Coordinates of C-alpha atoms in Angstrom, one line a residue:
M5 CA 110.6 85.1 120.8
S6 CA 111.3 81.5 118.8
S7 CA 112.1 81.6 115.0
F8 CA 109.9 78.4 114.5
E9 CA 108.3 78.7 111.4
T10 CA 104.2 78.0 111.3
P11 CA 101.4 77.3 110.3
Q12 CA 103.0 77.0 107.0
P13 CA 105.0 74.0 106.1
P14 CA 108.7 74.4 107.0
T15 CA 109.5 74.7 103.2
A16 CA 106.9 77.3 102.9
R17 CA 106.5 80.8 104.2
R18 CA 107.7 84.1 103.1
R19 CA 110.0 82.9 100.6
R20 CA 107.3 81.5 98.4
R21 CA 105.3 84.5 98.5
L22 CA 106.1 86.1 95.5
L23 CA 105.7 82.7 93.3
P24 CA 101.7 82.2 94.0
L25 CA 100.8 86.1 93.6
L26 CA 98.7 85.0 90.2
S27 CA 98.9 81.7 88.6
L28 CA 98.8 84.0 85.5
G29 CA 100.6 87.1 86.9
A30 CA 103.3 85.2 88.6
A31 CA 105.2 84.7 85.3
G32 CA 104.9 88.5 84.7
L33 CA 106.7 89.5 88.2
M34 CA 109.0 86.8 87.7
L35 CA 110.1 87.4 84.2
A36 CA 110.4 91.1 84.9
T37 CA 112.3 90.1 87.6
A38 CA 115.1 88.0 85.6
C39 CA 115.0 90.6 83.3
A40 CA 116.0 93.5 85.9
T41 CA 118.5 91.1 88.0
G42 CA 119.7 88.3 85.8
D43 CA 120.3 85.0 88.1
D44 CA 123.3 84.0 85.8
G45 CA 125.2 86.9 87.0
A46 CA 125.4 88.4 83.5
D47 CA 124.7 91.9 82.6
Q48 CA 120.9 92.7 82.3
P49 CA 119.0 95.8 81.5
H50 CA 117.8 97.6 84.4
S51 CA 116.5 101.0 85.0
D52 CA 118.1 103.5 87.4
T53 CA 115.4 105.1 88.7
A54 CA 113.9 101.8 90.5
S55 CA 117.2 101.9 92.6
A56 CA 116.9 105.2 93.8
S57 CA 116.4 105.5 97.3
T58 CA 114.6 108.7 99.1
S59 CA 113.4 109.1 102.8
A60 CA 110.7 111.4 101.9
A61 CA 107.0 109.9 101.5
P62 CA 106.6 108.8 97.8
E63 CA 104.1 110.9 96.0
R64 CA 101.4 109.8 93.7
A65 CA 102.6 109.2 90.0
A66 CA 100.9 111.2 87.4
V67 CA 99.5 109.4 83.9
G68 CA 102.6 109.1 81.9
E69 CA 105.3 108.6 84.5
G70 CA 106.9 105.7 85.7
Q71 CA 110.6 104.0 85.6
G72 CA 112.8 103.3 83.0
E73 CA 111.5 104.8 79.7
P74 CA 107.9 105.4 80.0
D75 CA 107.5 107.5 76.8
A76 CA 108.4 104.1 74.9
L77 CA 104.8 102.9 76.5
T78 CA 102.8 105.9 75.2
G79 CA 101.2 104.0 72.5
V80 CA 99.6 101.3 74.8
T81 CA 95.7 101.6 75.5
F82 CA 94.2 99.4 78.1
T83 CA 90.6 99.0 78.4
E84 CA 88.9 96.8 81.0
G85 CA 85.8 94.8 80.2
D86 CA 82.4 95.0 81.7
G87 CA 83.0 92.2 83.9
G88 CA 84.7 90.4 81.0
A89 CA 88.6 90.1 79.5
P90 CA 90.2 93.7 78.9
T91 CA 91.3 94.9 75.5
V92 CA 95.0 96.4 74.7
E93 CA 95.6 98.4 71.8
I94 CA 99.6 99.0 71.0
D95 CA 100.3 102.2 68.6
G96 CA 103.7 101.3 66.8
E97 CA 106.4 99.5 68.5
I98 CA 107.6 99.4 71.9
D99 CA 111.3 100.6 71.3
T100 CA 113.1 100.3 74.7
D101 CA 115.6 97.7 76.0
Q102 CA 114.9 98.5 79.5
P103 CA 112.7 97.1 82.3
T104 CA 109.9 100.1 81.8
T105 CA 106.7 100.9 83.4
R106 CA 104.1 103.7 82.7
V107 CA 101.2 105.0 84.4
L108 CA 97.7 104.5 82.4
T109 CA 95.5 105.5 84.9
A110 CA 96.2 107.5 88.2
G111 CA 94.2 105.9 91.1
E112 CA 92.6 108.3 93.9
G113 CA 92.0 105.7 96.4
E114 CA 93.8 105.1 99.4
Q115 CA 97.7 105.3 98.9
V116 CA 99.8 102.1 99.1
Q117 CA 102.6 102.1 101.7
E118 CA 105.3 99.8 102.5
G119 CA 103.9 96.3 104.3
D120 CA 100.3 96.7 102.6
V121 CA 98.7 93.7 101.5
L122 CA 96.9 94.4 97.9
K123 CA 94.2 92.9 95.7
M124 CA 95.3 93.3 92.1
S125 CA 94.1 92.2 88.6
I126 CA 96.9 91.3 85.8
A127 CA 97.1 90.7 82.3
V128 CA 99.8 89.2 80.2
V129 CA 100.0 91.0 76.9
D130 CA 101.9 90.0 73.8
P131 CA 103.8 93.3 73.1
A132 CA 103.7 92.9 69.1
S133 CA 100.2 92.3 68.9
G134 CA 98.3 93.8 71.6
E135 CA 96.6 90.3 72.5
V136 CA 95.7 89.5 76.0
V137 CA 97.1 85.9 76.5
A138 CA 96.3 85.5 80.0
E139 CA 94.3 87.7 82.7
N140 CA 92.1 87.8 86.1
F141 CA 90.0 91.2 85.3
S142 CA 87.4 88.8 84.5
G143 CA 87.9 87.1 87.7
E144 CA 89.2 87.5 91.1
P145 CA 91.9 89.6 92.0
E146 CA 94.7 88.2 94.4
A147 CA 96.4 89.1 97.1
V148 CA 100.3 91.0 96.6
P149 CA 102.1 91.7 99.6
V150 CA 104.3 94.7 99.0
D151 CA 107.5 93.8 101.1
D152 CA 111.1 93.4 101.0
Q153 CA 110.7 90.4 98.7
L154 CA 109.0 92.1 95.9
K155 CA 111.7 95.2 96.6
S156 CA 114.5 93.0 96.0
M157 CA 113.3 91.0 93.2
N158 CA 111.3 93.5 91.3
P159 CA 111.9 96.8 92.1
E160 CA 110.3 98.2 89.4
I161 CA 106.9 97.0 90.4
H162 CA 107.6 97.6 93.8
E163 CA 108.3 101.5 93.1
M164 CA 105.2 101.4 90.9
L165 CA 102.9 100.5 93.7
V166 CA 104.4 102.5 97.0
G167 CA 102.9 105.7 96.7
N168 CA 100.3 105.1 94.2
G169 CA 96.6 104.7 94.9
A170 CA 93.7 101.9 94.6
G171 CA 92.4 102.4 91.0
T172 CA 95.9 102.5 89.6
I173 CA 96.5 100.9 86.2
V174 CA 100.1 100.7 85.3
A175 CA 101.8 99.0 82.1
A176 CA 104.8 97.3 82.8
Y177 CA 107.4 96.1 79.5
S178 CA 109.9 93.1 80.0
P179 CA 112.3 93.6 77.3
E180 CA 113.8 90.3 75.4
Y181 CA 116.6 89.0 77.0
D182 CA 119.0 86.0 77.4
V183 CA 120.0 83.8 79.9
S184 CA 122.2 81.1 80.5
V185 CA 120.9 77.4 80.5
P186 CA 123.1 75.5 83.3
Q187 CA 125.0 72.5 81.8
T188 CA 124.1 68.8 82.2
E189 CA 126.1 66.6 84.5
S190 CA 127.1 64.7 81.2
A191 CA 128.4 67.8 79.0
S192 CA 131.8 68.1 78.5
P193 CA 133.8 70.4 81.1
S194 CA 134.9 72.5 78.0
A195 CA 131.8 72.7 76.5
S196 CA 130.6 76.5 76.2
P197 CA 127.5 77.6 78.2
S198 CA 124.4 77.8 76.1
T199 CA 122.0 80.5 76.0
Q200 CA 118.2 80.9 75.8
T201 CA 116.2 84.0 74.7
Q202 CA 113.3 85.2 77.1
P203 CA 110.9 87.1 74.6
A204 CA 109.4 90.4 75.3
Q205 CA 106.4 90.6 77.3
L206 CA 103.6 93.2 78.6
F207 CA 102.1 93.4 81.5
V208 CA 99.1 95.5 82.7
Y209 CA 98.6 95.8 86.4
K210 CA 95.6 97.2 88.4
I211 CA 95.5 98.0 92.0
D212 CA 91.9 97.0 92.8
A213 CA 92.1 97.7 96.7
I214 CA 94.2 97.8 99.8
L215 CA 93.5 95.2 102.3
P216 CA 92.6 95.9 106.1
K217 CA 95.5 95.3 108.3
Q218 CA 93.0 93.8 111.0
A219 CA 90.0 92.1 111.5
E220 CA 87.0 94.3 111.0
G221 CA 83.2 93.7 111.8
E222 CA 81.0 93.3 115.0
E223 CA 82.3 92.2 118.4
V224 CA 81.3 88.7 119.2
T225 CA 80.0 88.7 123.2
E226 CA 79.1 84.8 123.6
R227 CA 82.7 83.2 124.4
D228 CA 83.3 79.7 125.7
E229 CA 84.5 80.2 129.3
R230 CA 87.3 77.1 128.7
L231 CA 89.6 79.4 126.5
P232 CA 91.9 82.2 127.5
D233 CA 91.1 85.9 127.0
V234 CA 92.1 88.0 124.1
T235 CA 93.4 91.4 124.5
V236 CA 94.1 94.1 121.7
D237 CA 96.9 96.8 121.9
E238 CA 95.0 99.9 121.3
Q239 CA 98.0 101.5 119.0
S240 CA 98.8 98.5 117.1
G241 CA 95.9 96.6 117.0
R242 CA 98.0 93.5 117.8
P243 CA 95.8 90.6 119.8
S244 CA 97.9 88.8 122.1
I245 CA 96.2 85.6 124.0
A246 CA 96.3 85.4 127.9
K247 CA 98.0 82.6 129.8
P248 CA 95.6 79.6 129.6
D249 CA 94.2 78.3 132.9
G250 CA 93.3 74.7 133.4
E251 CA 93.0 71.7 130.9
A252 CA 92.9 72.2 127.2
P253 CA 89.6 71.1 125.3
Q254 CA 90.3 67.6 123.8
E255 CA 88.4 68.8 120.8
L256 CA 88.9 71.6 117.9
V257 CA 87.3 74.7 119.6
V258 CA 86.5 77.6 117.1
Q259 CA 85.9 80.7 119.1
P260 CA 84.7 83.6 116.6
L261 CA 85.9 87.2 118.4
I262 CA 85.0 89.4 115.5
E263 CA 82.6 88.5 112.8
G264 CA 83.5 89.9 109.6
E265 CA 81.1 90.8 106.7
G266 CA 82.9 89.0 103.9
R267 CA 82.2 85.6 102.1
E268 CA 82.7 82.9 103.9
V269 CA 86.3 81.0 103.6
G270 CA 86.4 77.5 101.7
A271 CA 88.2 74.5 102.7
D272 CA 90.7 74.5 99.9
D273 CA 91.0 78.9 99.7
T274 CA 94.2 80.5 99.7
V275 CA 93.8 83.0 102.7
T276 CA 95.8 86.1 103.9
V277 CA 95.8 86.5 107.7
Q278 CA 97.5 88.0 110.6
Y279 CA 98.3 85.5 113.4
E280 CA 99.8 85.1 116.8
G281 CA 100.2 81.3 118.3
V282 CA 100.7 80.2 122.0
T283 CA 101.6 76.9 123.6
W284 CA 98.5 75.9 125.9
S285 CA 101.0 74.6 128.8
D286 CA 102.7 78.1 129.3
G287 CA 101.1 80.7 126.9
E288 CA 104.3 81.2 125.6
V289 CA 104.2 82.9 121.8
F290 CA 106.0 80.9 119.4
D291 CA 105.5 82.4 116.2
S292 CA 103.7 85.7 115.1
S293 CA 102.9 87.6 111.9
W294 CA 102.6 90.9 113.8
E295 CA 106.0 90.8 114.9
T296 CA 106.8 92.2 111.5
G297 CA 103.4 93.7 110.9
Q298 CA 103.2 91.7 107.5
A299 CA 100.3 89.3 106.6
I300 CA 100.8 86.0 105.1
T301 CA 99.2 84.4 102.4
F302 CA 98.9 80.5 101.8
S303 CA 96.6 77.7 101.1
L304 CA 94.7 76.2 103.6
N305 CA 95.7 72.7 102.1
Q306 CA 99.3 73.6 103.2
V307 CA 98.5 74.1 107.1
I308 CA 97.9 71.8 110.1
E309 CA 94.7 70.3 110.4
G310 CA 93.4 72.6 113.0
W311 CA 93.9 75.5 110.7
K312 CA 92.4 73.8 107.7
E313 CA 89.3 72.8 109.5
G314 CA 88.6 76.0 112.2
L315 CA 89.1 78.6 109.5
A316 CA 87.0 76.9 106.5
G317 CA 83.2 78.5 107.2
Q318 CA 84.3 81.7 109.0
K319 CA 83.9 84.9 107.2
V320 CA 86.6 87.4 105.3
G321 CA 86.9 90.2 108.1
S322 CA 86.7 88.0 111.3
R323 CA 88.8 87.5 114.2
V324 CA 89.0 83.7 115.5
L325 CA 90.5 82.1 118.5
L326 CA 91.3 78.4 117.6
S327 CA 92.1 75.7 120.4
I328 CA 93.9 72.9 118.3
P329 CA 94.3 69.3 120.0
A330 CA 97.7 68.2 119.4
E331 CA 96.3 65.5 116.8
K332 CA 95.3 68.3 114.6
A333 CA 98.7 70.1 115.2
Y334 CA 101.9 68.5 115.7
G335 CA 100.5 65.5 117.5
E336 CA 103.3 63.1 119.5
Q337 CA 106.4 64.4 118.0
G338 CA 105.7 68.1 118.7
K339 CA 107.8 71.0 117.0
P340 CA 110.8 71.0 118.7
P341 CA 111.9 73.2 120.3
A342 CA 109.1 75.6 120.7
I343 CA 106.6 73.0 120.7
G344 CA 106.7 70.0 122.8
E345 CA 105.0 66.2 122.6
N346 CA 101.4 66.1 122.5
E347 CA 101.3 70.0 122.9
P348 CA 97.9 71.6 122.2
L349 CA 97.9 75.1 120.5
L350 CA 96.1 78.3 120.6
F351 CA 95.7 80.7 117.8
V352 CA 94.4 84.0 117.2
V353 CA 93.6 84.9 113.5
D354 CA 92.5 87.7 111.9
I355 CA 91.2 86.7 107.8
L356 CA 91.9 89.6 106.0
D357 CA 91.2 87.9 102.5
A358 CA 90.3 84.6 100.9
Q359 CA 90.3 83.3 97.5
A360 CA 89.6 80.1 95.6
S361 CA 92.4 78.1 95.3
A362 CA 93.5 77.0 91.6
T363 CA 94.6 73.7 93.0
P364 CA 91.9 72.1 95.4
S365 CA 92.8 69.3 97.6
A366 CA 92.6 66.0 96.2
N367 CA 90.3 65.1 99.3

């Protein structure tokens, strides 16, 4: 299979995944990450428990358990608002210099596994006062992939998630730490590097739900006969597009295969999907999220026109087959070597989640 990356822009895809987890919570994950790993190579506080590995399936953590020094967060009390912002009370000082997590509520829902995509709520809290400075508990939870990217950049958060159940609420503390500030080009070569202190922060994470791994809904029996068949592997649930026969439709064709029961996707939404793409001319697969089994999340404002138009208006939980003419894909230039000039494309897409984007399209 080609390593061609689509439908996201070439500079996006999986390296981008951690940054937009939450417009407010990304800072939380990234701050704790910097504290744990340190981009400047200097020694940074890091809990030993987060780096330990085991072949056994992780067990659910009980209330009070965590990584680092969980007893340091004994005084943290979290109360969800009834549709509004949560409140946090902190009894005493948080006394630890390690990145630390502590389970506040042990969820009894389905256990999180590696590769899952979660719906999560996050609150960013002032650890001195307990003031909630940013949160999305009062809004819509966002999709968070539990993948190698998260594991490498933030082992504490990754370990906090895997094995615990939906409904789990965890406090995560990122202590104050210093980072080196790069010198400007005009600085003297002999000048000493400066440092910047990042303040301590407290975060509260809730696992709201685990997204399904494939489309779930009612099968659509009425089909456009111009389009190829789609078969599904019974064991993996992976859909595959048969080799196309005949000429490709000149217009964009959106063929629902399964109709979900979720909300309609908006034109500017951020979606989480599983997909497979083939070229119409030979039916060759040029990209597929099913190869890794990891769903991907991106804004419809970052993809080819055929995706944006084709997915808008469809319901979450649906599986759709998109036949995209070249002018709504990669046009005259194509995307060598996988996609030739003026090549129409086919995609089968499972829509697992959709959420309103923080930055709507200028159009």
